CSV table of C-alpha atoms in Angstrom, one decimal:
chain,number,residue,atom,x,y,z
A,616,MET,CA,0.0,0.0,0.0
A,617,LYS,CA,1.3,3.4,-0.9
A,618,VAL,CA,0.8,6.2,1.5
A,619,ASN,CA,1.8,9.8,0.8
A,620,THR,CA,4.3,10.2,3.6
A,621,ALA,CA,4.7,13.9,2.8
A,622,ASN,CA,1.4,14.6,4.5
A,623,ILE,CA,1.6,11.9,7.2
A,624,ARG,CA,1.7,14.5,10.0
A,625,HIS,CA,-1.8,15.7,8.8
A,626,ILE,CA,-3.4,12.3,9.2
A,627,VAL,CA,-1.9,11.1,12.5
A,628,PRO,CA,-4.7,11.2,15.0
A,629,HIS,CA,-4.8,13.9,17.7
A,630,GLY,CA,-2.2,13.1,20.3
A,631,GLY,CA,-0.6,10.6,18.0
A,632,MET,CA,2.8,12.1,17.9
A,633,THR,CA,3.0,12.2,21.7
A,634,LEU,CA,1.9,8.6,21.9
A,635,ILE,CA,4.6,7.6,19.4
A,636,ALA,CA,7.2,9.5,21.4
A,637,GLN,CA,6.2,7.8,24.6
A,638,LYS,CA,6.1,4.3,23.0
A,639,LEU,CA,9.5,4.7,21.4
A,640,GLY,CA,11.1,6.6,24.3
A,641,ILE,CA,12.0,9.7,22.3
A,642,THR,CA,11.0,13.3,22.3
A,643,ARG,CA,8.0,14.7,20.5
A,644,GLN,CA,10.3,17.0,18.6
A,645,ALA,CA,12.2,13.9,17.3
A,646,VAL,CA,8.9,12.4,16.1
A,647,SER,CA,8.0,15.6,14.4
A,648,GLN,CA,11.4,15.8,12.6
A,649,ALA,CA,11.2,12.2,11.5
A,650,LEU,CA,7.7,12.7,10.1
A,651,LYS,CA,8.8,15.8,8.3
A,652,ALA,CA,11.6,13.8,6.7
A,653,ALA,CA,9.0,11.2,5.8
A,654,LYS,CA,11.4,8.3,5.1
A,655,PRO,CA,9.2,5.2,4.9
A,656,SER,CA,11.9,2.9,6.4
A,657,ASN,CA,12.0,5.0,9.6
A,658,PRO,CA,10.3,3.2,12.5
A,659,ILE,CA,8.7,6.4,13.6
A,660,VAL,CA,7.1,6.9,10.2
A,661,GLN,CA,6.0,3.3,10.1
A,662,GLU,CA,4.3,3.7,13.5
A,663,ALA,CA,2.6,6.9,12.4
A,664,ILE,CA,1.3,5.1,9.2
A,665,LYS,CA,0.1,2.2,11.3
A,666,MET,CA,-1.7,4.6,13.7
A,667,ALA,CA,-3.3,6.5,10.9
A,668,GLN,CA,-4.5,3.3,9.2
A,669,GLU,CA,-6.0,2.0,12.5
A,670,SER,CA,-7.9,5.2,13.1
A,671,GLY,CA,-9.3,5.3,9.6
A,672,ALA,CA,-7.6,8.5,8.7
A,673,VAL,CA,-5.9,7.0,5.6
A,674,ASP,CA,-9.2,5.9,4.1
A,675,THR,CA,-10.7,9.3,4.8
A,676,ALA,CA,-7.7,11.1,3.2
A,677,ARG,CA,-8.2,8.9,0.1
A,678,ILE,CA,-11.9,9.7,-0.1
A,679,LEU,CA,-11.1,13.4,0.2
A,680,ALA,CA,-8.4,13.2,-2.4
A,681,SER,CA,-10.8,11.5,-4.9
A,682,ILE,CA,-13.5,14.2,-4.2
A,683,ARG,CA,-10.9,17.0,-4.9
A,684,ALA,CA,-9.8,15.2,-8.1
A,685,VAL,CA,-13.4,15.3,-9.6
């Protein structure tokens, strides 16, 4: 599945970056920087994508993108 990681920060659920930071034992700033870099192999980005998928945000983003394309 291809996810546009350039916008991953926009689809991470509210409080998600803090949860990722706590789970991985790093700072929220480090999470923000990793998401900004958007390297798919980064565990932080992978966790953010997983969280977004579980919340349904990825599906919603796809629907919104298809509406805008019309």
